[in-house]
Coordinates of C-alpha atoms in Angstrom, one line a residue:
M1328 CA -20.7 -14.0 -18.1
I1329 CA -18.1 -12.1 -16.0
G1330 CA -16.8 -14.3 -13.2
K1331 CA -14.5 -13.9 -10.2
F1332 CA -12.8 -16.5 -8.0
D1333 CA -13.4 -17.0 -4.3
I1334 CA -10.3 -19.0 -3.4
A1335 CA -11.6 -21.4 -0.7
G1336 CA -8.8 -23.8 0.0
M1337 CA -6.2 -26.1 -1.4
T1338 CA -6.2 -29.8 -2.3
A1339 CA -3.6 -31.7 -0.3
A1340 CA -2.4 -33.4 -3.4
V1341 CA -1.0 -30.7 -5.7
A1342 CA -2.2 -27.5 -4.1
L1343 CA -4.8 -26.9 -6.8
S1344 CA -7.3 -24.4 -5.4
A1345 CA -10.9 -25.0 -4.6
A1346 CA -12.7 -22.2 -6.3
S1347 CA -16.3 -21.1 -6.8
M1348 CA -17.9 -18.8 -9.3
W1349 CA -20.8 -16.4 -9.2
G1350 CA -22.5 -14.2 -11.8
Q1351 CA -21.9 -10.5 -12.1
N1352 CA -23.7 -7.9 -14.0
P1353 CA -22.3 -7.9 -17.6
S1354 CA -22.1 -4.1 -17.5
A1355 CA -19.1 -4.6 -15.2
A1356 CA -17.2 -6.2 -18.0
S1357 CA -15.7 -3.1 -19.4
S1358 CA -14.4 -1.9 -16.1
I1359 CA -12.8 -5.2 -15.2
L1360 CA -11.2 -5.5 -18.6
E1361 CA -10.0 -1.9 -18.4
E1362 CA -8.2 -2.9 -15.2
G1363 CA -6.7 -5.9 -17.0
R1364 CA -3.2 -4.6 -16.3
K1365 CA -3.8 -5.2 -12.6
V1366 CA -5.8 -8.5 -12.7
Y1367 CA -5.3 -11.9 -14.2
A1368 CA -7.9 -12.5 -17.0
E1369 CA -8.4 -15.7 -19.0
R1370 CA -11.2 -16.8 -21.4
C1371 CA -12.7 -20.1 -20.2
V1372 CA -16.0 -21.9 -20.8
G1373 CA -18.3 -22.6 -17.9
C1374 CA -21.9 -23.0 -16.9
H1375 CA -23.7 -20.0 -18.4
G1376 CA -26.9 -18.7 -16.9
A1377 CA -30.0 -20.5 -15.6
D1378 CA -30.3 -22.8 -18.6
G1379 CA -27.3 -24.8 -17.5
K1380 CA -25.6 -24.5 -20.9
L1381 CA -21.9 -23.9 -21.6
G1382 CA -20.8 -20.5 -22.7
P1383 CA -17.8 -18.2 -22.7
A1384 CA -16.7 -16.7 -19.4
V1385 CA -14.0 -14.2 -18.4
V1386 CA -12.3 -15.1 -15.2
G1387 CA -10.8 -12.1 -13.3
M1388 CA -8.8 -12.5 -10.1
V1389 CA -7.6 -9.4 -8.3
N1390 CA -3.9 -9.4 -7.2
S1391 CA -3.1 -12.5 -9.0
A1392 CA 0.3 -11.7 -10.6
L1393 CA 1.6 -15.2 -9.7
C1394 CA -1.3 -16.7 -11.7
S1395 CA -0.4 -14.5 -14.7
Q1396 CA 3.3 -15.2 -14.4
A1397 CA 2.7 -18.9 -14.4
L1398 CA 1.1 -18.8 -17.8
G1399 CA 4.2 -17.5 -19.6
P1400 CA 6.8 -20.2 -19.5
I1401 CA 4.6 -23.1 -20.3
L1402 CA 4.0 -22.0 -23.9
N1403 CA 7.5 -20.6 -24.5
G1404 CA 9.4 -22.8 -26.9
T1405 CA 12.7 -22.2 -25.1
E1406 CA 11.5 -22.8 -21.6
M1407 CA 9.0 -25.6 -21.6
S1408 CA 6.9 -26.2 -24.8
A1409 CA 7.3 -27.1 -28.4
G1410 CA 6.5 -24.3 -30.7
G1411 CA 2.9 -23.8 -32.0
R1412 CA 1.1 -25.2 -28.9
N1413 CA -1.7 -23.5 -27.0
F1414 CA -3.0 -24.2 -23.6
H1415 CA -5.7 -26.5 -24.9
H1416 CA -3.0 -28.7 -26.5
V1417 CA -1.0 -28.8 -23.3
G1418 CA -4.2 -29.7 -21.3
R1419 CA -4.8 -32.6 -23.7
K1420 CA -1.3 -33.9 -23.2
M1421 CA -1.1 -33.4 -19.4
L1422 CA -4.5 -34.7 -18.4
A1423 CA -3.7 -38.0 -20.0
R1424 CA -0.5 -38.5 -18.1
V1425 CA 0.7 -39.7 -14.7
P1426 CA 1.8 -36.7 -12.6
L1427 CA 5.6 -36.6 -12.0
A1428 CA 5.9 -39.9 -13.9
Q1429 CA 9.7 -39.6 -14.2
Q1430 CA 10.4 -38.0 -10.8
M1431 CA 10.7 -39.5 -7.3
V1432 CA 8.4 -38.2 -4.6
D1433 CA 9.5 -38.6 -1.0
P1434 CA 6.9 -40.5 1.0
T1435 CA 7.2 -37.8 3.8
D1436 CA 6.6 -34.9 1.3
S1437 CA 4.4 -32.5 3.2
V1438 CA 2.0 -32.1 0.3
L1439 CA 2.5 -35.2 -2.0
G1440 CA 3.7 -37.8 0.5
A1441 CA 0.3 -39.5 0.8
F1442 CA 0.2 -40.0 -3.0
S1443 CA 3.8 -41.1 -3.5
N1444 CA 4.6 -44.2 -5.5
S1445 CA 8.0 -44.6 -3.8
P1446 CA 10.2 -46.5 -4.4
K1447 CA 8.9 -46.0 -8.0
P1448 CA 8.5 -42.5 -9.6
G1449 CA 5.3 -40.6 -9.8
I1450 CA 2.1 -40.3 -7.7
N1451 CA -0.9 -42.6 -7.6
T1452 CA -3.5 -40.3 -8.9
S1453 CA -4.1 -38.4 -12.2
Y1454 CA -4.2 -34.7 -13.1
M1455 CA -7.8 -35.2 -14.1
A1456 CA -8.7 -36.5 -10.7
L1457 CA -6.9 -33.6 -9.0
V1458 CA -8.8 -31.1 -11.1
Q1459 CA -12.0 -32.7 -10.2
Q1460 CA -11.2 -32.6 -6.5
A1461 CA -10.1 -29.0 -6.5
F1462 CA -12.4 -27.1 -8.8
Q1463 CA -16.1 -26.6 -9.0
P1464 CA -17.8 -29.0 -11.5
E1465 CA -19.1 -26.3 -13.8
W1466 CA -15.6 -25.8 -15.0
W1467 CA -14.9 -29.4 -16.0
Q1468 CA -17.9 -31.8 -15.9
F1469 CA -19.8 -31.0 -19.1
K1470 CA -19.6 -33.7 -21.9
D1471 CA -20.1 -31.2 -24.7
N1472 CA -17.2 -30.7 -27.1
I1473 CA -15.5 -27.4 -27.4
C1474 CA -14.9 -26.7 -31.0
V1475 CA -12.2 -24.2 -31.9
A1476 CA -12.3 -22.8 -35.4
A1477 CA -9.3 -21.7 -37.5
D1478 CA -9.8 -18.1 -36.4
G1479 CA -9.7 -19.0 -32.7
S1480 CA -13.4 -18.7 -32.0
A1481 CA -14.8 -21.4 -29.8
A1482 CA -18.3 -22.9 -29.4
A1483 CA -19.8 -25.7 -27.4
S1484 CA -21.4 -28.6 -29.3
G1485 CA -23.1 -31.8 -28.3
A1486 CA -22.0 -33.4 -31.5
A1487 CA -18.6 -33.9 -33.1
C1488 CA -16.8 -30.7 -34.2
P1489 CA -17.0 -29.7 -37.9
A1490 CA -14.1 -30.3 -40.2
G1491 CA -11.4 -27.7 -40.0
S1492 CA -11.8 -27.1 -36.3
E1493 CA -10.1 -28.6 -33.3
Q1494 CA -12.0 -30.5 -30.6
Y1495 CA -11.4 -30.4 -26.9
S1496 CA -13.1 -31.4 -23.7
Q1497 CA -14.2 -28.7 -21.3
M1498 CA -11.4 -29.7 -18.9
E1499 CA -8.8 -29.5 -21.7
Y1500 CA -10.1 -26.1 -22.9
N1501 CA -10.0 -24.7 -19.4
F1502 CA -6.5 -26.0 -18.6
S1503 CA -4.9 -22.6 -18.4
L1504 CA -7.3 -21.8 -15.6
F1505 CA -6.3 -24.9 -13.6
W1506 CA -2.6 -24.4 -14.3
G1507 CA -2.5 -20.8 -13.3
V1508 CA -4.6 -21.0 -10.1
A1509 CA -2.8 -24.2 -9.0
I1510 CA 0.7 -22.7 -9.3
Q1511 CA -0.4 -19.5 -7.6
M1512 CA -1.9 -21.3 -4.7
Y1513 CA 1.1 -23.5 -4.2
E1514 CA 3.5 -20.6 -4.5
S1515 CA 1.5 -18.6 -1.9
T1516 CA 2.4 -21.2 0.7
L1517 CA 6.1 -20.6 0.3
I1518 CA 6.4 -17.9 2.9
A1519 CA 9.8 -17.5 4.5
D1520 CA 8.6 -16.0 7.8
Q1521 CA 10.7 -17.9 10.3
T1522 CA 13.9 -15.9 9.9
P1523 CA 16.0 -14.8 12.9
F1524 CA 14.6 -11.3 12.3
D1525 CA 11.0 -12.5 12.6
K1526 CA 11.8 -14.4 15.8
Y1527 CA 13.6 -11.3 17.1
L1528 CA 10.5 -9.1 16.5
E1529 CA 8.2 -11.7 18.0
G1530 CA 10.2 -11.6 21.2
Q1531 CA 10.2 -7.9 21.6
Q1532 CA 8.4 -6.0 24.4
T1533 CA 6.4 -2.9 23.6
Y1534 CA 5.3 0.2 25.4
T1535 CA 3.1 2.9 23.9
L1536 CA 3.6 6.5 25.0
V1537 CA 0.5 8.7 24.6
G1538 CA 1.6 12.4 24.4
D1539 CA -0.3 15.0 26.3
N1540 CA 0.5 17.9 23.9
T1541 CA 2.5 19.8 26.5
T1542 CA 5.2 17.6 28.0
Q1543 CA 8.6 17.3 26.1
L1544 CA 10.6 15.3 28.7
Y1545 CA 9.5 11.8 29.8
T1546 CA 11.0 9.3 32.2
I1547 CA 9.6 5.9 31.2
Q1548 CA 10.2 2.7 33.2
L1549 CA 10.7 -0.3 31.0
Q1550 CA 11.6 -3.8 32.1
P1551 CA 15.1 -4.1 33.6
N1552 CA 18.0 -5.6 31.7
V1553 CA 17.2 -4.2 28.3
D1554 CA 19.5 -5.6 25.6
P1555 CA 21.7 -3.0 23.9
Y1556 CA 20.9 -2.2 20.3
T1557 CA 17.3 -3.4 20.7
L1558 CA 15.5 -0.2 21.6
S1559 CA 13.5 1.5 18.8
I1560 CA 11.2 4.5 19.1
Q1561 CA 8.7 5.2 16.3
G1562 CA 5.9 7.7 16.0
L1563 CA 2.7 6.2 14.8
N1564 CA 2.0 9.2 12.6
P1565 CA -0.4 8.0 9.8
V1566 CA 0.9 10.5 7.3
Q1567 CA 4.5 9.4 7.7
D1568 CA 6.2 6.1 6.8
A1569 CA 9.3 4.3 8.0
S1570 CA 12.3 6.5 8.2
D1571 CA 10.2 9.6 7.3
Q1572 CA 8.4 9.4 10.7
D1573 CA 8.5 12.6 12.8
V1574 CA 9.9 10.4 15.6
F1575 CA 12.3 7.6 14.5
A1576 CA 15.1 6.7 16.9
F1577 CA 17.3 3.9 18.2
D1578 CA 19.8 3.1 20.9
Y1579 CA 23.4 2.9 19.8
G1580 CA 24.6 0.2 22.3
D1581 CA 26.2 2.7 24.7
G1582 CA 23.0 4.1 26.2
R1583 CA 22.6 7.0 23.7
V1584 CA 19.2 7.2 22.0
M1585 CA 19.3 9.1 18.8
G1586 CA 17.2 9.8 15.8
A1587 CA 14.6 12.1 14.3
G1588 CA 12.4 14.1 16.6
I1589 CA 14.3 13.6 19.9
T1590 CA 17.3 15.1 21.6
D1591 CA 19.4 14.4 24.8
S1592 CA 17.8 10.9 25.3
F1593 CA 19.3 7.8 26.9
I1594 CA 18.5 4.4 28.3
D1595 CA 19.9 2.8 31.5
Y1596 CA 19.9 -0.8 30.3
A1597 CA 20.2 -2.4 33.8
S1598 CA 17.3 -0.6 35.4
G1599 CA 15.2 -0.1 32.2
T1600 CA 14.8 3.6 32.8
L1601 CA 14.4 5.5 29.5
T1602 CA 14.8 9.3 29.5
L1603 CA 13.1 10.6 26.4
M1604 CA 13.4 14.3 25.4
F1605 CA 11.4 15.4 22.3
G1606 CA 12.9 18.1 20.1
N1607 CA 11.2 21.3 19.1
S1608 CA 7.6 20.4 20.1
P1609 CA 5.7 18.1 22.5
V1610 CA 4.2 14.8 21.2
S1611 CA 0.8 15.6 19.8
G1612 CA -1.6 14.1 17.3
F1613 CA -0.1 10.6 17.4
N1614 CA 1.3 8.0 19.8
I1615 CA 4.9 6.8 20.2
K1616 CA 5.7 3.0 20.0
I1617 CA 8.7 1.9 22.1
S1618 CA 10.0 -1.6 21.3
Y1619 CA 12.9 -3.3 23.1
S1620 CA 14.2 -6.8 24.1
V1621 CA 15.1 -8.4 27.4
G1622 CA 17.1 -11.6 27.5
P1623 CA 18.5 -13.7 24.6
T1624 CA 17.5 -12.6 21.1
A1625 CA 17.4 -14.4 17.8
L1626 CA 19.8 -11.8 16.3
T1627 CA 23.4 -11.6 17.3
V1628 CA 24.9 -8.2 18.4
P1629 CA 26.6 -7.6 14.9
Q1630 CA 23.2 -8.4 13.3
L1631 CA 21.5 -6.0 15.6
R1632 CA 24.0 -3.3 14.7
G1633 CA 23.3 -4.2 11.0
L1634 CA 19.6 -3.8 11.6
N1635 CA 20.3 -0.3 13.0
V1636 CA 22.3 0.6 9.9
F1637 CA 19.5 -0.8 7.7
Q1638 CA 17.0 1.6 9.4
T1639 CA 19.2 4.7 9.7
K1640 CA 22.2 5.8 7.7
G1641 CA 22.0 2.9 5.3
Q1642 CA 18.6 4.2 4.2
C1643 CA 17.6 0.6 3.1
I1644 CA 14.2 0.9 4.8
V1645 CA 13.2 3.8 2.6
C1646 CA 12.6 1.4 -0.3
H1647 CA 12.5 -2.0 1.6
G1648 CA 9.7 -1.4 4.1
G1649 CA 6.9 -3.5 5.5
P1650 CA 6.8 -7.3 6.3
E1651 CA 7.9 -8.2 2.8
L1652 CA 10.8 -5.7 3.0
S1653 CA 9.7 -4.1 -0.2
N1654 CA 7.6 -1.0 -1.0
A1655 CA 6.3 -2.9 -4.0
S1656 CA 4.2 -5.3 -1.9
V1657 CA 0.6 -5.9 -2.7
G1658 CA -0.5 -4.3 0.6
T1659 CA 1.3 -1.0 -0.3
V1660 CA 0.6 -0.8 -4.0
T1661 CA -3.1 -1.8 -3.8
Q1662 CA -3.8 1.2 -1.6
V1663 CA -1.4 3.7 -3.3
P1664 CA -0.3 2.5 -6.8
V1665 CA 1.4 5.8 -7.7
E1666 CA 2.8 8.7 -5.8
R1667 CA 4.5 12.0 -6.3
M1668 CA 8.1 12.2 -5.2
V1669 CA 10.9 14.7 -5.0
M1670 CA 13.5 13.3 -7.5
G1671 CA 17.3 13.7 -7.5
D1672 CA 17.0 17.0 -9.4
L1673 CA 14.6 18.3 -6.6
F1674 CA 11.6 18.5 -9.0
Q1675 CA 8.4 16.6 -8.2
R1676 CA 7.3 13.8 -10.5
V1677 CA 4.7 11.0 -10.4
Y1678 CA 6.1 7.5 -10.2
D1679 CA 5.0 3.9 -9.7
T1680 CA 5.0 3.0 -6.0
G1681 CA 7.8 0.6 -5.1
Y1682 CA 9.7 1.1 -8.3
Y1683 CA 12.9 3.2 -8.3
H1684 CA 15.9 4.2 -10.4
I1685 CA 19.0 3.5 -8.3
G1686 CA 21.7 4.1 -10.8
V1687 CA 22.6 0.5 -11.8
R1688 CA 22.8 1.4 -15.5
P1689 CA 22.1 4.6 -17.5
T1690 CA 18.5 5.1 -18.4
A1691 CA 19.3 5.3 -22.1
E1692 CA 20.8 1.8 -21.9
D1693 CA 18.3 0.2 -19.6
G1694 CA 14.9 1.9 -19.7
G1695 CA 12.9 -0.2 -17.2
L1696 CA 9.4 1.1 -16.9
A1697 CA 10.0 3.6 -19.8
G1698 CA 9.1 0.8 -22.2
S1699 CA 5.8 -0.4 -23.5
D1700 CA 4.0 -3.8 -23.5
P1701 CA 4.9 -5.3 -26.9
V1702 CA 1.4 -6.9 -27.3
A1703 CA -0.9 -4.2 -26.0
G1704 CA 1.3 -1.2 -26.9
L1705 CA 0.5 0.3 -23.5
P1706 CA 3.1 1.8 -21.1
L1707 CA 4.7 -0.5 -18.6
S1708 CA 4.5 2.3 -16.1
Q1709 CA 1.2 2.4 -14.2
S1710 CA 1.6 6.2 -13.6
E1711 CA 2.2 6.9 -17.3
Y1712 CA -0.7 4.6 -18.3
M1713 CA -3.0 6.6 -16.0
R1714 CA -1.6 10.0 -17.2
Q1715 CA -2.3 9.0 -20.9
R1716 CA -5.9 8.1 -20.0
I1717 CA -6.3 11.6 -18.6
C1718 CA -4.8 13.1 -21.7
N1719 CA -7.1 11.0 -23.9
G1720 CA -10.2 12.5 -22.3
S1721 CA -11.0 10.3 -19.3
E1722 CA -13.2 12.3 -16.9
E1723 CA -12.2 10.3 -13.9
V1724 CA -10.4 12.1 -11.1
L1725 CA -7.3 10.3 -9.8
M1726 CA -6.0 11.8 -6.6
I1727 CA -2.2 11.2 -6.2
P1728 CA -0.6 11.5 -2.8
G1729 CA 2.9 12.6 -2.1
R1730 CA 5.4 10.0 -0.9
P1731 CA 5.3 10.0 2.9
G1732 CA 7.8 12.5 4.4
D1733 CA 8.2 14.5 1.2
G1734 CA 5.7 17.1 2.2
I1735 CA 3.8 17.0 -1.0
P1736 CA 0.0 17.4 -0.7
M1737 CA -2.4 15.1 -2.5
A1738 CA -3.5 16.5 -5.8
P1739 CA -5.3 15.3 -9.0
L1740 CA -3.3 13.6 -11.7
N1741 CA -3.3 15.8 -14.9
C1742 CA -2.1 15.5 -18.4
A1743 CA 0.8 17.9 -17.9
D1744 CA 2.3 15.8 -15.0
D1745 CA 5.8 14.5 -15.6
T1746 CA 6.1 10.8 -14.9
A1747 CA 9.4 9.4 -13.8
R1748 CA 9.8 5.9 -15.2
G1749 CA 13.2 5.8 -17.0
G1750 CA 15.4 3.2 -15.4
F1751 CA 12.8 2.3 -12.8
F1752 CA 12.8 -1.3 -11.6
K1753 CA 10.8 -3.0 -8.8
A1754 CA 12.3 -3.0 -5.3
P1755 CA 12.7 -6.7 -4.5
Q1756 CA 11.8 -8.2 -1.1
L1757 CA 14.8 -9.1 0.9
R1758 CA 13.7 -12.4 2.6
N1759 CA 16.2 -15.1 1.9
I1760 CA 18.3 -12.6 0.0
A1761 CA 21.4 -14.7 0.8
L1762 CA 20.1 -17.3 -1.5
T1763 CA 19.1 -15.2 -4.5
A1764 CA 22.5 -14.0 -5.9
P1765 CA 23.5 -12.4 -8.3
Y1766 CA 21.8 -9.1 -7.4
F1767 CA 20.0 -6.3 -9.2
H1768 CA 17.9 -6.7 -12.2
N1769 CA 20.9 -7.4 -14.5
G1770 CA 22.9 -9.6 -12.0
S1771 CA 25.7 -7.1 -12.0
Q1772 CA 26.6 -7.6 -8.3
L1773 CA 27.7 -11.1 -7.2
T1774 CA 27.7 -10.7 -3.5
L1775 CA 25.9 -8.8 -0.7
E1776 CA 29.2 -7.1 0.1
Q1777 CA 29.3 -5.7 -3.4
V1778 CA 25.7 -4.6 -3.1
V1779 CA 26.4 -2.6 0.1
E1780 CA 29.5 -1.1 -1.5
F1781 CA 27.4 0.0 -4.5
Y1782 CA 25.0 1.9 -2.3
N1783 CA 27.7 3.3 -0.1
R1784 CA 29.4 4.9 -3.1
G1785 CA 26.1 6.4 -4.2
A1786 CA 25.5 4.0 -7.2
D1787 CA 27.4 3.7 -10.4
F1788 CA 25.4 6.0 -12.7
N1789 CA 24.2 8.9 -10.5
T1790 CA 25.1 11.7 -12.8
F1791 CA 23.7 15.2 -12.4
G1792 CA 21.2 16.3 -15.0
E1793 CA 21.3 13.1 -17.1
E1794 CA 20.0 10.7 -14.5
H1795 CA 19.0 12.9 -11.5
Q1796 CA 15.6 13.7 -13.2
Y1797 CA 14.7 10.0 -12.7
M1798 CA 16.6 9.0 -9.6
D1799 CA 15.4 8.6 -6.0
A1800 CA 16.9 11.5 -4.0
D1801 CA 17.9 9.0 -1.3
I1802 CA 20.6 7.4 -3.6
D1803 CA 23.7 9.3 -2.4
I1804 CA 27.1 8.6 -0.8
L1805 CA 26.3 7.1 2.6
G1806 CA 29.6 7.2 4.4
L1807 CA 29.3 3.8 6.0
T1808 CA 32.3 2.6 7.8
L1809 CA 33.8 -0.9 7.1
Q1810 CA 32.2 -2.1 10.4
D1811 CA 28.8 -0.7 9.3
Q1812 CA 29.1 -2.5 6.0
T1813 CA 30.1 -5.8 7.7
D1814 CA 27.3 -5.6 10.2
L1815 CA 24.7 -4.7 7.5
V1816 CA 25.8 -7.7 5.4
D1817 CA 25.6 -10.0 8.4
F1818 CA 22.0 -8.8 9.0
L1819 CA 21.0 -9.3 5.4
R1820 CA 22.7 -12.6 4.9
N1821 CA 22.0 -14.3 8.2
G1822 CA 19.2 -12.3 9.9
L1823 CA 16.9 -12.6 6.9
T1824 CA 17.4 -16.2 6.0
D1825 CA 14.8 -18.8 6.8
Q1826 CA 16.6 -22.0 7.6
R1827 CA 13.7 -24.1 6.4
T1828 CA 14.5 -22.8 2.9
V1829 CA 18.2 -23.7 3.2
L1830 CA 17.4 -27.2 4.4
Q1831 CA 14.4 -27.6 1.9
A1832 CA 12.1 -28.5 4.8
A1833 CA 8.3 -28.0 4.7
P1834 CA 6.8 -26.1 3.1
F1835 CA 9.9 -25.9 0.9
D1836 CA 10.2 -29.6 0.4
H1837 CA 9.7 -30.9 -3.2
P1838 CA 9.8 -33.9 -5.6
Q1839 CA 13.0 -34.8 -7.5
L1840 CA 13.8 -32.0 -9.9
F1841 CA 16.0 -31.9 -13.0
A1842 CA 17.3 -28.6 -14.3
N1843 CA 19.1 -27.8 -17.6
N1844 CA 22.7 -26.8 -16.9
G1845 CA 24.4 -26.1 -20.2
H1846 CA 25.5 -28.7 -22.7
P1847 CA 28.1 -31.6 -22.6
F1848 CA 31.2 -31.4 -24.8
D1849 CA 31.4 -33.6 -27.8
G1850 CA 34.2 -36.0 -28.5
N1851 CA 36.4 -33.3 -30.1
G1852 CA 36.0 -30.9 -27.1
Y1853 CA 33.4 -28.7 -28.8
P1854 CA 31.1 -27.2 -26.2
V1855 CA 27.9 -28.8 -27.6
Q1856 CA 26.9 -32.0 -29.2
N1857 CA 23.9 -32.8 -31.4
D1858 CA 20.8 -34.3 -29.8
P1859 CA 19.8 -37.3 -31.9
A1860 CA 16.2 -37.0 -30.5
H1861 CA 15.9 -33.4 -31.6
P1862 CA 17.8 -32.7 -34.8
G1863 CA 19.3 -29.3 -35.0
Q1864 CA 19.4 -28.9 -31.2
A1865 CA 22.2 -29.4 -28.7
T1866 CA 22.0 -32.1 -26.1
N1867 CA 21.1 -30.7 -22.7
Q1868 CA 23.2 -31.4 -19.6
Q1869 CA 21.1 -31.7 -16.5
I1870 CA 21.6 -31.5 -12.8
E1871 CA 19.5 -33.4 -10.3
V1872 CA 18.0 -31.9 -7.2
P1873 CA 16.9 -35.0 -5.2
A1874 CA 13.5 -35.4 -3.7
V1875 CA 13.2 -34.1 -0.2
G1876 CA 10.6 -34.8 2.5
Q1877 CA 9.0 -32.5 5.1
N1878 CA 12.0 -32.7 7.4
G1879 CA 14.4 -31.4 4.8
G1880 CA 17.8 -32.6 3.7
K1881 CA 21.2 -31.4 2.6
P1882 CA 21.6 -27.6 2.8
L1883 CA 21.3 -25.8 -0.5
P1884 CA 24.7 -24.5 -1.8
T1885 CA 25.0 -20.7 -2.3
F1886 CA 25.5 -19.0 -5.6
L1887 CA 29.2 -18.6 -5.1
E1888 CA 29.6 -22.2 -3.9
N1889 CA 27.9 -23.4 -7.1
L1890 CA 30.3 -21.2 -9.2
L1891 CA 33.3 -22.5 -7.4
G1892 CA 32.1 -26.1 -7.5
V1893 CA 32.0 -26.5 -3.7
K1894 CA 30.3 -29.7 -2.6

């Protein structure tokens, strides 16, 4: 049976998802498995067909990278698990234990508070009960044993399993399903959408200008007392994006309105009168969105200037667009997984949407998407994977658009296309960026000041010929002034930080946590000491993160404060 999830809700206890399954034509199996690079897939056992018997099932969930990601650490011998375990072993161990048995849970915890055993550790329910509450019965209720042979094959049996095989309950066998979905559903609640930037956008006024195809000069009456630095003018052209729009302009705090597609424009802040002159041609084919603020804003004046730099000469918005402030968001990549782009050497190449080579390290040293999956042997690059399918005889026609603003027409992908993937890494989202140092995929920049300086000098490895064939053409010397850099960092550090995260308030509250933090010195000053409970291993030194309830607690220290030991 091929199955898909319909995520219906979340248990108040541990955010395990309520899920339902429905049958799908088995002929769809090959297409779903072929798209396995884009969906989470896990073998489980469930109710199979009208006879009500157990049988194998493949569970596929579209856009479930968090689910897939959650499955990696638990079986890793370094991160969480003893060597040699599988998910069925982990299920057997976990389902028999009290959740959070050695951790305190605040009675006001926004998810677990009602189950807290405070002032004792743990919660007053079991993993088994939580699974039963959250998932449909066909995934855990059957009494048949699941017998796993030495070769890994599994079969349901109403009797004891034969010698030489391992025996599991259905709930134990399907534990990877419960684990992955539960973590994904919890993580999907951790949305930092109450930043000063969000509040600023929520408070903005809007005006839509509908062009008449003939007029170039408009006098538009906005509300009086417009705040300087808050006026933005953007064409709603469906074939353009962000800074590539035909019209993309801002006020510069002194009444001037400047940007692409307009000339000789200005705003009288006190009266709200906007004089808008379009450049070479009248507005036609799309509308113009005018946004502005009146009265107090959630962003300070330096942060508003920093936002202006972010959207203009800083060119940050070219890669960090949309609500997530990343072009690698699900909403973008689902619609357009690959594009053609003009690279630094001015040649067109196909690349994975939202992934870029920005010159952090040379491609020969740090290949990024140029590598292959060590298990499947397939390219990490989606564009290269698709190109190889065409080369191998696939008859499908894959139409590849040009990156908005590059002027490249949509055309079919073909075997001769050159894919740019060397040194390509995912553009991260920027929400709470102040809390996620060090920066870049290799942690090479410790502060946001250093990050901005990196971009301002045009990267560290932006060499003609050797790297330009892979690099985004927008990576170049920016010419930002010291004030520009200071304002941009202010916007990134303070304008994009959700204070609920800093204070660990709901939904970012949590039980007591312990994290490994190196090893204690032995009596002779040696930087490790043997762990009597685990011969051959060093004793771990841990730091405690206390339990926090829904109202939050002590602010989290920054990366540098941790390095410097600031309390």
